[in-house]
XYZ file of C-alpha atoms in Angstrom:
630
model
C 241.003 319.994 193.269
C 242.506 322.068 196.045
C 245.044 324.866 196.048
C 245.487 328.643 196.250
C 243.501 330.845 193.882
C 245.378 333.601 192.095
C 244.786 336.213 189.424
C 245.846 335.132 185.916
C 249.076 336.801 184.727
C 249.217 339.780 182.384
C 252.158 339.278 180.037
C 253.534 341.759 177.522
C 252.995 339.411 174.580
C 249.808 337.722 175.776
C 247.290 338.913 178.377
C 246.055 335.672 179.915
C 243.831 337.572 182.360
C 241.864 339.259 179.577
C 241.683 336.013 177.614
C 240.074 334.162 180.540
C 237.960 337.172 181.471
C 236.170 337.038 178.113
C 235.070 333.544 179.138
C 233.910 334.739 182.585
C 236.913 333.159 184.329
C 238.678 335.531 186.725
C 240.915 333.361 188.939
C 242.986 330.242 188.399
C 245.148 327.656 190.145
C 248.847 328.089 189.367
C 249.399 324.818 191.253
C 246.801 322.434 192.600
C 246.429 319.033 194.219
C 244.165 316.679 192.291
C 242.186 313.742 193.589
C 240.588 311.376 191.080
C 237.023 310.638 192.204
C 235.926 308.524 189.255
C 237.553 307.301 186.059
C 236.322 306.218 182.613
C 233.555 308.829 182.733
C 234.598 310.776 179.634
C 233.592 310.637 175.990
C 234.301 307.169 174.629
C 235.028 308.416 171.090
C 237.536 310.985 172.343
C 239.139 308.320 174.491
C 239.714 306.154 171.410
C 241.055 309.143 169.460
C 243.507 310.079 172.223
C 244.670 306.479 172.594
C 245.336 306.291 168.847
C 247.095 309.654 168.972
C 249.324 308.562 171.870
C 250.223 305.342 170.069
C 250.852 307.266 166.846
C 253.207 309.649 168.665
C 255.184 306.744 170.082
C 255.439 305.100 166.648
C 256.424 308.419 165.045
C 259.492 308.811 167.270
C 260.526 305.270 166.417
C 260.249 305.929 162.674
C 262.213 309.194 162.453
C 265.052 310.916 164.343
C 264.850 314.298 165.994
C 264.509 317.171 165.218
C 262.666 315.805 162.169
C 260.431 313.564 164.304
C 259.276 316.446 166.499
C 258.488 318.587 163.460
C 256.450 315.727 161.998
C 254.675 315.357 165.349
C 253.622 318.996 165.069
C 252.542 318.702 161.434
C 250.775 315.337 161.592
C 249.511 315.188 165.181
C 249.492 318.759 166.449
C 252.013 317.903 169.197
C 254.591 320.699 169.364
C 256.027 319.979 172.819
C 258.989 318.023 171.437
C 260.253 320.767 169.119
C 263.378 322.365 170.563
C 263.414 326.074 171.328
C 266.068 326.691 168.666
C 263.920 325.166 165.920
C 260.775 326.946 167.144
C 262.642 330.247 167.161
C 263.775 329.727 163.554
C 260.179 329.089 162.441
C 258.940 332.147 164.336
C 261.560 334.440 162.838
C 260.787 333.313 159.291
C 257.013 333.525 159.640
C 256.560 329.818 158.971
C 254.988 328.667 162.242
C 251.846 327.806 160.276
C 253.775 324.730 159.134
C 253.930 323.295 162.663
C 250.952 324.912 164.401
C 247.459 323.574 163.779
C 246.013 327.007 163.106
C 243.540 328.510 160.703
C 246.345 329.487 158.375
C 247.779 325.979 158.395
C 244.559 324.094 157.752
C 243.514 326.590 155.097
C 246.727 325.933 153.193
C 246.379 322.203 153.857
C 242.851 322.339 152.476
C 244.167 323.862 149.274
C 246.828 321.170 148.972
C 244.313 318.386 149.597
C 241.862 319.844 147.099
C 244.366 320.125 144.275
C 246.053 316.817 145.027
C 242.833 314.807 145.053
C 241.381 316.768 142.141
C 244.302 315.658 139.996
C 243.807 312.041 141.056
C 240.001 312.165 140.746
C 237.659 314.614 139.067
C 237.223 318.038 140.721
C 233.949 317.168 142.502
C 235.181 313.868 143.903
C 238.517 315.466 144.684
C 236.766 318.122 146.764
C 234.838 315.465 148.699
C 238.044 313.497 149.288
C 239.762 316.678 150.485
C 236.918 317.412 152.918
C 237.131 313.856 154.234
C 240.894 314.222 154.617
C 240.466 317.449 156.601
C 237.887 315.783 158.870
C 240.189 312.835 159.584
C 243.127 315.169 160.148
C 241.054 317.293 162.540
C 240.057 314.245 164.585
C 243.621 312.963 164.695
C 245.110 316.196 166.053
C 242.563 316.336 168.866
C 239.579 318.223 167.428
C 239.702 321.027 169.990
C 237.608 324.123 169.388
C 240.324 326.114 167.599
C 241.168 323.231 165.268
C 237.494 322.580 164.440
C 237.007 326.253 163.569
C 240.092 326.165 161.385
C 238.838 323.010 159.682
C 235.461 324.631 158.982
C 237.190 327.586 157.369
C 239.464 325.294 155.392
C 236.461 323.359 154.150
C 234.837 326.623 153.129
C 237.741 327.488 150.859
C 237.208 324.165 149.037
C 233.452 324.731 148.895
C 233.949 328.214 147.475
C 236.167 326.883 144.695
C 233.572 324.284 143.728
C 230.537 326.547 143.579
C 232.513 329.198 141.715
C 232.489 332.945 142.134
C 233.811 334.982 144.986
C 230.354 336.102 146.102
C 229.193 332.553 146.828
C 232.358 331.877 148.781
C 231.953 335.093 150.788
C 228.345 334.228 151.586
C 229.357 330.755 152.769
C 232.145 332.172 154.944
C 229.797 334.779 156.427
C 227.138 332.156 157.211
C 229.616 329.768 158.839
C 231.137 332.595 160.895
C 227.693 333.745 162.026
C 226.723 330.243 163.185
C 229.993 329.815 165.116
C 229.616 333.253 166.742
C 226.043 332.444 167.802
C 227.373 329.280 169.463
C 230.257 331.171 171.101
C 229.730 334.966 171.333
C 233.352 335.424 172.502
C 234.693 334.036 169.233
C 235.431 337.348 167.443
C 238.131 338.065 170.055
C 239.847 334.725 169.503
C 243.127 335.107 167.570
C 242.824 331.648 166.026
C 239.363 332.495 164.668
C 240.588 335.802 163.271
C 243.481 334.098 161.478
C 241.218 331.325 160.179
C 238.669 333.757 158.800
C 241.180 336.170 157.279
C 243.197 333.381 155.614
C 240.021 331.851 154.174
C 238.910 335.217 152.823
C 242.309 335.682 151.227
C 241.998 332.423 149.294
C 238.362 333.041 148.327
C 239.052 336.549 147.059
C 242.494 336.332 145.527
C 243.471 332.751 144.701
C 241.844 332.536 141.270
C 242.545 336.169 140.220
C 246.223 335.790 141.090
C 246.459 332.524 139.174
C 244.755 334.117 136.171
C 247.040 337.139 136.342
C 250.153 334.973 136.393
C 248.878 332.834 133.506
C 248.270 335.936 131.418
C 251.699 337.303 132.275
C 253.613 334.084 131.595
C 251.732 333.396 128.351
C 253.258 336.571 126.903
C 256.685 334.967 126.992
C 255.899 331.239 126.776
C 253.584 328.990 124.782
C 250.155 328.729 126.418
C 250.505 325.027 127.279
C 253.842 325.573 129.022
C 252.523 328.688 130.773
C 249.626 326.645 132.178
C 252.010 323.994 133.505
C 254.127 326.652 135.192
C 251.146 328.530 136.608
C 249.923 325.572 138.648
C 252.977 325.133 140.955
C 253.649 328.872 141.152
C 250.053 329.464 142.216
C 249.960 326.676 144.778
C 253.311 327.378 146.416
C 253.674 331.136 146.063
C 250.582 333.055 144.998
C 248.023 331.270 147.192
C 250.327 331.659 150.169
C 250.693 335.336 149.364
C 246.904 335.651 149.152
C 246.457 334.209 152.642
C 249.348 336.264 154.035
C 247.930 339.458 152.571
C 244.686 339.179 154.522
C 246.262 337.826 157.712
C 248.940 340.545 157.823
C 246.808 343.114 159.728
C 245.835 340.475 162.305
C 249.487 339.545 162.818
C 250.519 343.202 163.127
C 247.764 343.996 165.611
C 248.368 341.059 167.948
C 252.107 340.441 167.586
C 253.310 343.970 166.681
C 255.502 342.789 163.828
C 255.918 340.501 160.861
C 258.721 338.517 159.291
C 260.154 340.166 156.203
C 261.790 337.023 154.863
C 258.574 335.009 155.088
C 258.086 335.741 151.385
C 261.410 334.011 150.694
C 261.110 331.127 153.133
C 257.552 330.063 152.348
C 258.101 329.528 148.602
C 261.248 327.566 149.421
C 259.575 325.097 151.803
C 255.920 324.925 150.756
C 256.548 322.697 147.701
C 257.741 319.893 149.986
C 254.867 320.116 152.475
C 252.387 317.958 150.475
C 254.780 314.971 150.341
C 255.562 315.515 154.024
C 251.900 315.357 154.984
C 250.840 312.654 152.546
C 253.847 310.325 152.614
C 254.539 311.051 156.285
C 250.914 310.374 157.162
C 250.979 307.178 155.109
C 254.139 305.968 156.856
C 252.589 306.705 160.242
C 249.353 304.881 159.406
C 251.279 301.881 158.080
C 253.448 301.941 161.196
C 250.329 301.770 163.351
C 249.067 298.786 161.359
C 252.394 296.950 161.128
C 255.596 298.700 162.177
C 257.933 297.196 159.501
C 255.680 298.654 156.782
C 255.954 302.123 158.302
C 259.727 301.779 158.604
C 259.850 300.864 154.907
C 258.080 304.083 153.848
C 259.566 306.454 156.469
C 262.891 307.115 154.650
C 260.979 308.502 151.652
C 259.745 311.537 153.578
C 262.835 312.125 155.726
C 264.766 314.241 153.154
C 261.811 316.632 152.794
C 261.559 317.203 156.553
C 265.334 317.593 156.845
C 265.225 320.109 153.987
C 262.404 322.072 155.667
C 264.278 322.467 158.949
C 267.624 323.315 157.386
C 266.129 325.905 155.009
C 264.148 327.583 157.797
C 267.231 327.664 160.036
C 269.319 329.117 157.204
C 266.799 331.861 156.415
C 266.427 332.664 160.124
C 270.114 333.620 160.216
C 269.680 336.277 157.527
C 269.731 339.857 158.859
C 266.188 340.574 157.589
C 264.197 338.556 160.082
C 261.409 340.493 161.761
C 260.099 344.016 161.384
C 258.714 345.338 164.673
C 256.111 348.080 164.292
C 254.906 348.405 167.881
C 251.273 348.655 168.894
C 248.812 349.499 166.119
C 245.496 351.225 166.717
C 242.359 349.384 165.613
C 241.535 352.220 163.224
C 244.569 351.462 161.073
C 243.453 347.829 160.756
C 240.005 348.865 159.522
C 241.626 351.360 157.157
C 243.850 348.616 155.690
C 240.917 346.294 155.079
C 238.853 349.166 153.712
C 241.491 350.115 151.132
C 242.022 346.447 150.273
C 238.271 346.039 149.756
C 238.110 349.076 147.456
C 240.989 347.757 145.378
C 239.520 344.260 145.270
C 235.983 345.105 144.249
C 236.737 348.356 142.464
C 239.511 347.279 140.109
C 240.883 343.729 140.364
C 243.277 344.530 137.536
C 245.351 346.680 139.913
C 247.198 343.586 141.152
C 250.716 343.781 139.841
C 252.853 341.149 141.476
C 256.003 339.378 140.459
C 256.075 335.597 140.747
C 259.084 333.421 140.423
C 259.478 329.780 139.624
C 260.356 327.059 142.061
C 262.236 323.932 141.050
C 260.088 320.980 140.120
C 259.392 318.348 142.742
C 261.477 315.905 140.746
C 264.541 318.121 140.927
C 263.975 318.737 144.624
C 263.606 315.008 145.195
C 266.917 314.325 143.455
C 268.708 317.015 145.434
C 267.238 315.787 148.700
C 268.197 312.240 147.824
C 271.788 313.416 147.476
C 271.469 315.216 150.825
C 270.224 312.013 152.448
C 273.094 309.997 150.978
C 275.690 312.494 152.155
C 274.034 312.655 155.577
C 274.662 308.923 155.789
C 278.226 309.342 154.543
C 279.012 311.941 157.218
C 277.536 309.613 159.850
C 279.969 306.800 159.030
C 283.091 306.343 161.222
C 286.141 308.356 160.131
C 288.763 306.842 162.458
C 288.589 309.813 164.830
C 287.118 310.096 168.299
C 284.336 312.668 168.464
C 283.246 314.163 171.782
C 280.258 316.511 172.015
C 279.213 318.627 174.975
C 275.535 319.223 174.269
C 273.970 322.572 175.119
C 271.229 321.362 177.474
C 271.144 324.208 179.988
C 272.358 323.663 183.533
C 273.019 319.944 183.484
C 275.272 317.609 181.550
C 275.019 315.569 178.376
C 278.199 314.250 176.752
C 278.056 312.248 173.533
C 280.984 310.105 172.337
C 281.675 308.426 169.005
C 284.592 306.018 169.010
C 286.943 305.787 165.996
C 285.091 302.667 164.829
C 281.641 304.216 165.275
C 280.502 303.042 168.718
C 278.051 305.557 170.179
C 278.032 306.373 173.896
C 275.912 308.896 175.784
C 277.005 310.108 179.218
C 274.090 311.640 181.175
C 271.288 313.468 179.383
C 270.584 316.824 180.954
C 267.225 318.170 182.165
C 265.311 318.603 178.870
C 263.843 315.675 176.932
C 263.322 317.657 173.749
C 266.789 319.282 173.784
C 268.521 315.925 174.176
C 266.347 314.356 171.480
C 267.143 317.241 169.130
C 270.902 316.982 169.719
C 271.031 313.206 169.290
C 268.801 313.288 166.223
C 271.151 315.728 164.496
C 274.177 313.496 165.019
C 272.990 309.915 164.816
C 272.396 308.264 161.426
C 268.725 308.913 160.573
C 267.656 305.272 160.480
C 270.306 303.634 162.697
C 269.710 305.445 165.953
C 270.648 302.814 168.502
C 273.070 303.859 171.234
C 275.688 301.296 172.151
C 275.885 302.441 175.753
C 274.393 305.032 178.079
C 276.427 305.944 181.156
C 274.474 307.421 184.059
C 277.455 309.163 185.633
C 275.437 311.532 187.815
C 272.035 310.313 189.093
C 270.730 313.799 189.933
C 267.735 315.532 188.365
C 269.534 318.038 186.134
C 271.803 315.352 184.668
C 269.394 312.487 183.931
C 265.834 313.854 183.740
C 265.907 313.784 179.916
C 266.882 310.119 179.693
C 263.550 308.534 180.642
C 261.754 310.076 177.659
C 264.576 309.452 175.182
C 265.894 305.968 175.862
C 262.857 304.219 174.318
C 263.523 306.236 171.137
C 267.232 305.445 170.912
C 267.161 301.898 172.334
C 270.547 301.608 174.084
C 272.119 298.168 174.161
C 273.066 298.653 177.799
C 273.192 301.062 180.745
C 276.200 301.622 182.998
C 275.002 303.196 186.253
C 277.316 305.048 188.629
C 275.888 306.204 191.940
C 272.786 305.704 194.057
C 269.854 304.457 191.893
C 267.382 305.945 194.388
C 269.076 309.315 194.902
C 266.059 311.232 193.549
C 262.615 310.599 192.091
C 263.942 311.083 188.543
C 266.505 308.322 189.094
C 263.815 305.939 190.333
C 261.608 306.819 187.366
C 264.472 306.100 184.966
C 265.007 302.722 186.616
C 261.318 301.940 186.070
C 261.593 302.870 182.370
C 264.650 300.639 181.995
C 262.843 297.723 183.607
C 259.780 298.257 181.417
C 261.925 298.230 178.267
C 264.066 295.354 179.575
C 267.251 297.352 179.005
C 270.363 295.614 180.420
C 271.679 297.483 183.466
C 275.129 297.194 185.072
C 276.337 299.072 188.164
C 279.862 300.385 187.749
C 282.589 300.296 190.370
C 285.774 302.265 190.985
C 288.757 300.941 189.072
C 286.798 299.454 186.180
C 287.787 300.322 182.604
C 285.569 300.219 179.557
C 287.789 299.246 176.606
C 286.507 300.279 173.195
C 287.958 299.722 169.753
C 291.124 301.400 168.485
C 292.614 301.911 171.947
C 289.892 304.178 173.314
C 289.194 303.693 177.040
C 286.801 305.073 179.621
C 288.200 304.612 183.133
C 286.012 304.847 186.232
C 288.280 306.609 188.733
C 285.736 306.823 191.545
C 282.097 306.087 192.390
C 279.958 307.455 195.225
C 276.250 308.125 195.789
C 276.324 311.268 193.599
C 277.938 309.558 190.614
C 281.354 308.833 189.198
C 284.523 310.461 187.891
C 285.513 309.372 184.382
C 288.828 309.580 182.527
C 288.538 309.261 178.749
C 291.749 308.100 177.018
C 292.523 307.863 173.322
C 296.239 307.758 172.487
C 297.517 311.226 173.522
C 294.051 312.565 174.341
C 293.016 312.583 178.016
C 289.816 314.129 179.305
C 288.648 314.223 182.928
C 284.907 314.363 183.671
C 284.330 314.630 187.461
C 280.554 314.184 187.638
C 280.499 312.726 191.155
C 283.779 313.963 192.573
C 284.112 314.711 196.294
C 286.701 316.388 198.488
C 287.759 312.915 199.647
C 288.536 311.942 196.030
C 290.649 315.047 195.455
C 292.644 314.414 198.627
C 293.024 310.738 197.706
C 294.627 311.808 194.415
C 296.728 314.471 196.194
C 294.749 317.301 194.605
C 295.381 315.905 191.135
C 299.128 315.324 191.346
C 298.623 311.547 191.102
C 296.648 311.986 187.874
C 299.274 314.038 186.075
C 298.438 316.661 183.492
C 294.968 316.386 181.951
C 294.715 318.212 178.589
C 290.899 318.493 178.708
C 289.001 319.166 181.941
C 285.225 319.332 182.386
C 284.274 321.640 185.269
C 282.419 319.844 188.058
C 278.900 320.812 189.157
C 278.317 323.294 186.311
C 280.994 325.692 187.490
C 280.451 325.610 191.254
C 283.572 327.147 192.799
C 283.992 324.764 195.766
C 283.904 321.743 193.439
C 286.789 323.136 191.370
C 289.475 324.409 193.810
C 292.500 326.293 192.517
C 295.100 323.745 193.643
C 293.221 320.949 191.920
C 293.027 322.774 188.578
C 296.624 323.984 188.776
C 297.930 320.458 189.382
C 296.095 318.849 186.463
C 296.942 321.958 184.387
C 294.423 321.538 181.520
C 294.976 323.085 178.119
C 291.225 323.266 177.535
C 288.464 323.713 180.131
C 284.853 322.827 179.301
C 281.758 324.139 181.071
C 278.138 323.060 180.670
C 275.760 325.645 182.143
C 272.499 327.347 181.216
C 272.122 330.938 180.069
C 271.358 333.148 183.090
C 271.395 330.172 185.433
C 268.953 330.565 188.309
C 271.593 329.657 190.907
C 274.132 332.157 189.617
C 276.380 329.541 188.027
C 279.153 329.609 187.048
C 280.669 331.325 190.083
C 282.307 334.597 189.098
C 285.382 333.882 191.195
C 285.980 330.570 189.417
C 285.736 332.182 185.989
C 288.208 334.870 187.041
C 290.661 332.194 188.219
C 290.390 330.424 184.870
C 291.522 333.504 182.969
C 294.831 331.890 181.959
C 293.114 328.783 180.566
C 291.207 328.284 177.316
C 287.548 328.038 178.359
C 284.562 326.945 176.255
C 281.045 327.362 177.688
C 277.765 325.990 176.372
C 275.880 329.116 177.489
C 278.114 331.245 175.252
C 279.298 328.877 172.515
C 276.502 326.287 172.254
C 277.402 322.709 171.371
C 281.125 322.009 171.824
C 282.624 319.413 169.470
C 286.081 317.924 170.031
C 287.477 315.857 167.156
C 290.778 314.020 167.603
C 292.844 311.406 165.814
C 294.789 310.815 169.031
C 297.532 313.271 168.082
C 295.813 316.476 167.000
C 292.650 318.068 168.362
C 290.116 320.027 166.302
C 287.479 322.121 168.069
C 284.163 323.331 166.692
C 281.247 325.123 168.357
C 277.679 325.565 167.164
C 274.717 327.503 168.498
C 271.343 326.083 167.400
C 269.395 329.207 168.348
């Protein structure tokens, strides 16, 4: 490895320099050149695990659409890289990141789910052993790094404490395990993951059973004992146990992150009941898919409504005006004071707990509702006789998605972000019919096609129409290699060709050069011009647009670069609606301020301000909708 050494950064939210310093690491390579000296020298078992994990991730994206697939990748495999920023932000603002992050909090809750699930199927002792085995397998599958192993140990302790009975035994076991881990790694007490793991485990050991007993006593005042016991079980698992873990992790969250989500107490009870079927049925579908893909595809639809429900509920709660309470930096003394008072209350008078629980719908009712959601999702995905055109919000780049009146699905370019494109397509394609009929590479430059290589294997296009130089950049060559590997049919387009779709919809290729092509989309009275590869020669050839006539919808070339959109050109085509795809605070200063000022008399929609732009037309009328995902 060779490169320039530098000091690690000191961020406001996370001090990477201090983090590495506690491990006696004081410099790092921001960028480095690597030379492989030898291969196949690593741990054979880990190699097998990582190979299985990589194959499982590939199968997972074939079984489910995005954003549901990326959430499942985080839950089942610990791979969060595919989750779009908008979805991650919603989980952060609702305090539900433990659902997708393999943390101490997550595995502790998972341990409780496993224990109760297997205890109902088997007897309590065998159920506990099965739960421990499940946690071990889960830990191996997600990579078994140090933080995950520590979390798994703490999760196992919560099960052990429940079996041996009594809080004191559980506390002793937690103390012993923590001591052993600290002796192995003296820097562990400063690790946030360890602190969350330990505090969440203590919360379940100390408060899980007392809270359940309190709620049973309360509910039995108003209901027959047998019915009160039936109600206590789901309320405890999905509300009270979560509250117990949140109570003891709250000081850690406040100290490190200077705030907490106020609506976490609303969001968690709403989504936790569906997490066991997500993990169990989703894991089963993934395992079956690894064994024989058709079996996994058969089971996959059963878990899809629960994942869809989780994302939609979290996104809905994140929009409420009660998201996060910021408290600023908190002195260590206040943290010790909090735990001290909590300890006095806990061991001095457990009867001081006075909480209010509320019931959640039964899993059967949720299943029925989600089944209806799934059916209607399919209904809304069926063709409605209109042409739908989406400008995806992918930053500075371009990704245009078309649905013809008869339901043919066409993607033009893909933008720079694999996960953003996957998220957008997953939200609009039918969940289990995700094939694209055609992908048009209309601009073979990095910011317009970089996302395609990672997404095309997931959405399996029937063909590719390529406009421009296939070797214009490394990303274009890489995409060609992916297409060849997947044996995807590839056709090179030429100027003057017309793609005729059903119901009179046409895509005309007006010009082609090395940088791409200019497209004219026609559907009855709708005309939209998309100049992805336009040049000054093309504009002069068309007499600055006079030969094209009026174009009702115009897509600004080169993300709002002024020289690519001259005044005479825009005035001659005289659009009624101008579309712009550009990133928020673009690094190159796009769109040009002068161009935006000149467009003052036109209706302008921008992805950086409005998000996804949706045009819906029956050929006579045009309906416009915009949607921000973050």
